[in-house]
């Protein structure tokens, strides 16, 4: 009789340990949930949230930082839980430079091929676009390009990047940068 109680007690102890391990494991696993709101704009440039969302990982907190390191460059960095997730830039280049020249400065797309009309070049981790018909008195004889860089750990396909760079480039063309 005592042996049966001992077996039952050990089975109960083992069950308790298994439940405790399950609880601890479930608490320590990262969540696939985005606890923040996807931005509707990248530093003042309105872009459809559905185009931005695939490039943002799960996390608790989102932060958007605008950086203007030179008069020819405006950069918008999106961080999730302190880690860079996406960078969108507006870059003024000399009029003789083309999209291939801009892509060479962006390792995420330097080996990609431009679209047939030469307006976009993209890969799954980055894109470059030329803003058509954009003039700005502060940048005479220069052309405005947009760039997107995404965290390479995201498993996004090229067509998703193509949609984002195209939308961002068109939105920049309608912004104050081209006034």
PDB file of C-alpha atoms in Angstrom:
ATOM      1  CA  UNK A   1       0.000   0.000   0.000  1.00  0.00           C
ATOM      2  CA  UNK A   2       2.806   2.308   0.895  1.00  0.00           C
ATOM      3  CA  UNK A   3       4.404   1.611  -2.512  1.00  0.00           C
ATOM      4  CA  UNK A   4       1.239   2.715  -4.328  1.00  0.00           C
ATOM      5  CA  UNK A   5       1.175   6.008  -2.394  1.00  0.00           C
ATOM      6  CA  UNK A   6       4.839   6.572  -3.179  1.00  0.00           C
ATOM      7  CA  UNK A   7       4.246   5.977  -6.916  1.00  0.00           C
ATOM      8  CA  UNK A   8       1.191   8.274  -6.896  1.00  0.00           C
ATOM      9  CA  UNK A   9       3.150  10.963  -5.069  1.00  0.00           C
ATOM     10  CA  UNK A  10       6.055  10.811  -7.539  1.00  0.00           C
ATOM     11  CA  UNK A  11       3.631  10.946 -10.486  1.00  0.00           C
ATOM     12  CA  UNK A  12       2.043  14.060  -8.944  1.00  0.00           C
ATOM     13  CA  UNK A  13       5.470  15.672  -8.419  1.00  0.00           C
ATOM     14  CA  UNK A  14       6.460  14.916 -12.021  1.00  0.00           C
ATOM     15  CA  UNK A  15       3.185  16.415 -13.282  1.00  0.00           C
ATOM     16  CA  UNK A  16       3.767  19.554 -11.230  1.00  0.00           C
ATOM     17  CA  UNK A  17       7.299  19.916 -12.628  1.00  0.00           C
ATOM     18  CA  UNK A  18       6.081  19.453 -16.206  1.00  0.00           C
ATOM     19  CA  UNK A  19       3.364  22.098 -15.729  1.00  0.00           C
ATOM     20  CA  UNK A  20       5.875  24.515 -14.168  1.00  0.00           C
ATOM     21  CA  UNK A  21       8.301  24.036 -17.056  1.00  0.00           C
ATOM     22  CA  UNK A  22       5.480  24.639 -19.535  1.00  0.00           C
ATOM     23  CA  UNK A  23       4.485  27.860 -17.801  1.00  0.00           C
ATOM     24  CA  UNK A  24       8.068  29.129 -17.636  1.00  0.00           C
ATOM     25  CA  UNK A  25       8.712  28.233 -21.264  1.00  0.00           C
ATOM     26  CA  UNK A  26       5.578  29.965 -22.494  1.00  0.00           C
ATOM     27  CA  UNK A  27       6.488  33.112 -20.574  1.00  0.00           C
ATOM     28  CA  UNK A  28      10.003  33.268 -21.969  1.00  0.00           C
ATOM     29  CA  UNK A  29       9.135  32.729 -25.638  1.00  0.00           C
ATOM     30  CA  UNK A  30       9.072  35.860 -27.781  1.00  0.00           C
ATOM     31  CA  UNK A  31       5.674  36.974 -28.931  1.00  0.00           C
ATOM     32  CA  UNK A  32       4.735  37.383 -32.578  1.00  0.00           C
ATOM     33  CA  UNK A  33       2.422  40.218 -31.616  1.00  0.00           C
ATOM     34  CA  UNK A  34       2.843  43.864 -32.544  1.00  0.00           C
ATOM     35  CA  UNK A  35       1.851  45.817 -29.466  1.00  0.00           C
ATOM     36  CA  UNK A  36       2.346  49.157 -31.233  1.00  0.00           C
ATOM     37  CA  UNK A  37       0.461  50.952 -33.992  1.00  0.00           C
ATOM     38  CA  UNK A  38       1.973  50.828 -37.472  1.00  0.00           C
ATOM     39  CA  UNK A  39       2.809  54.398 -38.519  1.00  0.00           C
ATOM     40  CA  UNK A  40       0.734  56.145 -41.183  1.00  0.00           C
ATOM     41  CA  UNK A  41       3.700  58.247 -42.277  1.00  0.00           C
ATOM     42  CA  UNK A  42       7.461  58.081 -42.505  1.00  0.00           C
ATOM     43  CA  UNK A  43       8.652  61.407 -41.066  1.00  0.00           C
ATOM     44  CA  UNK A  44       5.797  63.389 -42.540  1.00  0.00           C
ATOM     45  CA  UNK A  45       5.453  61.419 -45.784  1.00  0.00           C
ATOM     46  CA  UNK A  46       2.102  59.599 -45.794  1.00  0.00           C
ATOM     47  CA  UNK A  47       2.341  55.937 -46.780  1.00  0.00           C
ATOM     48  CA  UNK A  48      -0.295  53.205 -46.548  1.00  0.00           C
ATOM     49  CA  UNK A  49       0.166  51.342 -43.259  1.00  0.00           C
ATOM     50  CA  UNK A  50      -0.439  48.034 -45.043  1.00  0.00           C
ATOM     51  CA  UNK A  51       2.717  48.629 -47.102  1.00  0.00           C
ATOM     52  CA  UNK A  52       4.849  49.477 -44.059  1.00  0.00           C
ATOM     53  CA  UNK A  53       3.558  46.733 -41.730  1.00  0.00           C
ATOM     54  CA  UNK A  54       5.272  43.702 -43.353  1.00  0.00           C
ATOM     55  CA  UNK A  55       8.669  45.284 -42.690  1.00  0.00           C
ATOM     56  CA  UNK A  56       8.067  45.804 -38.982  1.00  0.00           C
ATOM     57  CA  UNK A  57       8.724  42.947 -36.544  1.00  0.00           C
ATOM     58  CA  UNK A  58       6.735  42.016 -33.492  1.00  0.00           C
ATOM     59  CA  UNK A  59       7.471  44.064 -30.426  1.00  0.00           C
ATOM     60  CA  UNK A  60       6.193  46.401 -27.786  1.00  0.00           C
ATOM     61  CA  UNK A  61       7.432  49.874 -28.713  1.00  0.00           C
ATOM     62  CA  UNK A  62       7.975  51.754 -31.966  1.00  0.00           C
ATOM     63  CA  UNK A  63      10.049  54.891 -32.350  1.00  0.00           C
ATOM     64  CA  UNK A  64      10.507  57.048 -35.438  1.00  0.00           C
ATOM     65  CA  UNK A  65      13.554  59.293 -35.702  1.00  0.00           C
ATOM     66  CA  UNK A  66      14.159  61.910 -38.370  1.00  0.00           C
ATOM     67  CA  UNK A  67      17.797  62.622 -39.127  1.00  0.00           C
ATOM     68  CA  UNK A  68      19.094  65.222 -41.554  1.00  0.00           C
ATOM     69  CA  UNK A  69      22.862  64.684 -41.698  1.00  0.00           C
ATOM     70  CA  UNK A  70      23.315  66.994 -44.702  1.00  0.00           C
ATOM     71  CA  UNK A  71      21.228  69.401 -46.822  1.00  0.00           C
ATOM     72  CA  UNK A  72      21.039  66.681 -49.512  1.00  0.00           C
ATOM     73  CA  UNK A  73      19.801  63.902 -47.226  1.00  0.00           C
ATOM     74  CA  UNK A  74      16.713  63.407 -45.071  1.00  0.00           C
ATOM     75  CA  UNK A  75      16.532  60.075 -43.275  1.00  0.00           C
ATOM     76  CA  UNK A  76      13.657  58.510 -41.357  1.00  0.00           C
ATOM     77  CA  UNK A  77      14.559  55.566 -39.125  1.00  0.00           C
ATOM     78  CA  UNK A  78      11.903  53.291 -37.646  1.00  0.00           C
ATOM     79  CA  UNK A  79      13.019  51.303 -34.603  1.00  0.00           C
ATOM     80  CA  UNK A  80      11.076  48.544 -32.870  1.00  0.00           C
ATOM     81  CA  UNK A  81      12.124  47.855 -29.289  1.00  0.00           C
ATOM     82  CA  UNK A  82      15.325  49.823 -29.902  1.00  0.00           C
ATOM     83  CA  UNK A  83      16.360  47.890 -33.016  1.00  0.00           C
ATOM     84  CA  UNK A  84      16.387  49.326 -36.534  1.00  0.00           C
ATOM     85  CA  UNK A  85      13.570  47.860 -38.623  1.00  0.00           C
ATOM     86  CA  UNK A  86      13.305  50.274 -41.559  1.00  0.00           C
ATOM     87  CA  UNK A  87      15.050  53.371 -42.919  1.00  0.00           C
ATOM     88  CA  UNK A  88      13.458  55.606 -45.551  1.00  0.00           C
ATOM     89  CA  UNK A  89      15.496  58.395 -47.133  1.00  0.00           C
ATOM     90  CA  UNK A  90      15.133  61.313 -49.497  1.00  0.00           C
ATOM     91  CA  UNK A  91      18.425  61.963 -51.301  1.00  0.00           C
ATOM     92  CA  UNK A  92      19.350  64.752 -53.730  1.00  0.00           C
ATOM     93  CA  UNK A  93      21.897  63.591 -56.320  1.00  0.00           C
ATOM     94  CA  UNK A  94      23.670  65.440 -59.113  1.00  0.00           C
ATOM     95  CA  UNK A  95      21.606  65.581 -62.302  1.00  0.00           C
ATOM     96  CA  UNK A  96      24.036  63.335 -64.209  1.00  0.00           C
ATOM     97  CA  UNK A  97      23.716  60.507 -61.690  1.00  0.00           C
ATOM     98  CA  UNK A  98      21.188  57.772 -62.396  1.00  0.00           C
ATOM     99  CA  UNK A  99      19.438  55.099 -60.367  1.00  0.00           C
ATOM    100  CA  UNK A 100      22.367  52.684 -60.784  1.00  0.00           C
ATOM    101  CA  UNK A 101      24.704  55.255 -59.181  1.00  0.00           C
ATOM    102  CA  UNK A 102      22.306  55.667 -56.257  1.00  0.00           C
ATOM    103  CA  UNK A 103      21.904  51.894 -55.899  1.00  0.00           C
ATOM    104  CA  UNK A 104      25.689  51.469 -55.690  1.00  0.00           C
ATOM    105  CA  UNK A 105      25.567  53.539 -52.508  1.00  0.00           C
ATOM    106  CA  UNK A 106      22.953  51.205 -51.029  1.00  0.00           C
ATOM    107  CA  UNK A 107      24.298  47.671 -50.485  1.00  0.00           C
ATOM    108  CA  UNK A 108      20.767  46.307 -50.084  1.00  0.00           C
ATOM    109  CA  UNK A 109      20.089  46.855 -53.805  1.00  0.00           C
ATOM    110  CA  UNK A 110      23.478  47.240 -55.504  1.00  0.00           C
ATOM    111  CA  UNK A 111      23.172  43.909 -57.329  1.00  0.00           C
ATOM    112  CA  UNK A 112      19.487  44.298 -58.286  1.00  0.00           C
ATOM    113  CA  UNK A 113      18.254  45.249 -61.751  1.00  0.00           C
ATOM    114  CA  UNK A 114      16.281  48.454 -62.404  1.00  0.00           C
ATOM    115  CA  UNK A 115      12.767  48.411 -63.784  1.00  0.00           C
ATOM    116  CA  UNK A 116      12.420  48.819 -67.560  1.00  0.00           C
ATOM    117  CA  UNK A 117      11.687  52.541 -67.266  1.00  0.00           C
ATOM    118  CA  UNK A 118      14.641  53.088 -64.869  1.00  0.00           C
ATOM    119  CA  UNK A 119      12.416  54.539 -62.145  1.00  0.00           C
ATOM    120  CA  UNK A 120      12.899  51.832 -59.488  1.00  0.00           C
ATOM    121  CA  UNK A 121      15.402  49.240 -58.402  1.00  0.00           C
ATOM    122  CA  UNK A 122      14.670  46.899 -55.513  1.00  0.00           C
ATOM    123  CA  UNK A 123      15.473  43.681 -53.691  1.00  0.00           C
ATOM    124  CA  UNK A 124      13.750  42.086 -50.718  1.00  0.00           C
ATOM    125  CA  UNK A 125      15.821  44.226 -48.292  1.00  0.00           C
ATOM    126  CA  UNK A 126      15.933  47.574 -50.063  1.00  0.00           C
ATOM    127  CA  UNK A 127      14.729  49.806 -52.830  1.00  0.00           C
ATOM    128  CA  UNK A 128      15.603  52.986 -54.706  1.00  0.00           C
ATOM    129  CA  UNK A 129      13.188  55.190 -56.621  1.00  0.00           C
ATOM    130  CA  UNK A 130      13.566  58.322 -58.720  1.00  0.00           C
ATOM    131  CA  UNK A 131      11.047  61.054 -57.991  1.00  0.00           C
ATOM    132  CA  UNK A 132       9.856  62.230 -61.393  1.00  0.00           C
ATOM    133  CA  UNK A 133       9.219  65.894 -62.183  1.00  0.00           C
ATOM    134  CA  UNK A 134      10.572  67.140 -58.890  1.00  0.00           C
ATOM    135  CA  UNK A 135      12.206  70.531 -58.657  1.00  0.00           C
ATOM    136  CA  UNK A 136      13.351  72.443 -55.651  1.00  0.00           C
ATOM    137  CA  UNK A 137      15.112  75.849 -55.685  1.00  0.00           C
ATOM    138  CA  UNK A 138      17.420  74.673 -52.900  1.00  0.00           C
ATOM    139  CA  UNK A 139      18.642  71.844 -55.155  1.00  0.00           C
ATOM    140  CA  UNK A 140      19.057  73.194 -58.689  1.00  0.00           C
ATOM    141  CA  UNK A 141      20.432  70.720 -61.217  1.00  0.00           C
ATOM    142  CA  UNK A 142      19.830  67.822 -58.829  1.00  0.00           C
ATOM    143  CA  UNK A 143      17.447  64.863 -58.947  1.00  0.00           C
ATOM    144  CA  UNK A 144      15.570  63.526 -55.943  1.00  0.00           C
ATOM    145  CA  UNK A 145      15.773  59.810 -55.157  1.00  0.00           C
ATOM    146  CA  UNK A 146      14.170  57.805 -52.391  1.00  0.00           C
ATOM    147  CA  UNK A 147      15.664  54.802 -50.679  1.00  0.00           C
ATOM    148  CA  UNK A 148      14.294  52.156 -48.341  1.00  0.00           C
ATOM    149  CA  UNK A 149      16.413  49.796 -46.274  1.00  0.00           C
ATOM    150  CA  UNK A 150      14.821  47.012 -44.272  1.00  0.00           C
ATOM    151  CA  UNK A 151      16.181  44.700 -41.627  1.00  0.00           C
ATOM    152  CA  UNK A 152      17.448  41.666 -43.546  1.00  0.00           C
ATOM    153  CA  UNK A 153      16.085  39.213 -40.956  1.00  0.00           C
ATOM    154  CA  UNK A 154      12.546  39.900 -42.203  1.00  0.00           C
ATOM    155  CA  UNK A 155      11.428  37.324 -44.739  1.00  0.00           C
ATOM    156  CA  UNK A 156       9.814  39.724 -47.211  1.00  0.00           C
ATOM    157  CA  UNK A 157       9.604  39.105 -50.936  1.00  0.00           C
ATOM    158  CA  UNK A 158      10.762  41.570 -53.607  1.00  0.00           C
ATOM    159  CA  UNK A 159       7.251  42.460 -54.774  1.00  0.00           C
ATOM    160  CA  UNK A 160       6.405  43.751 -51.286  1.00  0.00           C
ATOM    161  CA  UNK A 161       9.466  46.018 -51.391  1.00  0.00           C
ATOM    162  CA  UNK A 162       8.529  47.128 -54.914  1.00  0.00           C
ATOM    163  CA  UNK A 163       5.105  48.277 -53.685  1.00  0.00           C
ATOM    164  CA  UNK A 164       6.581  50.142 -50.709  1.00  0.00           C
ATOM    165  CA  UNK A 165       9.336  51.950 -52.657  1.00  0.00           C
ATOM    166  CA  UNK A 166       6.865  52.941 -55.396  1.00  0.00           C
ATOM    167  CA  UNK A 167       4.312  54.301 -52.914  1.00  0.00           C
ATOM    168  CA  UNK A 168       6.960  56.111 -50.871  1.00  0.00           C
ATOM    169  CA  UNK A 169       8.544  57.646 -53.992  1.00  0.00           C
ATOM    170  CA  UNK A 170       5.175  58.913 -55.291  1.00  0.00           C
ATOM    171  CA  UNK A 171       4.300  60.326 -51.854  1.00  0.00           C
ATOM    172  CA  UNK A 172       7.647  62.165 -51.652  1.00  0.00           C
ATOM    173  CA  UNK A 173       6.872  63.602 -55.123  1.00  0.00           C
ATOM    174  CA  UNK A 174       3.682  65.125 -53.669  1.00  0.00           C
ATOM    175  CA  UNK A 175       5.446  66.439 -50.543  1.00  0.00           C
ATOM    176  CA  UNK A 176       7.072  69.781 -49.763  1.00  0.00           C
ATOM    177  CA  UNK A 177      10.408  68.390 -51.007  1.00  0.00           C
ATOM    178  CA  UNK A 178       9.176  69.011 -54.561  1.00  0.00           C
ATOM    179  CA  UNK A 179       7.715  72.482 -54.114  1.00  0.00           C
TER     180      UNK A 179
END
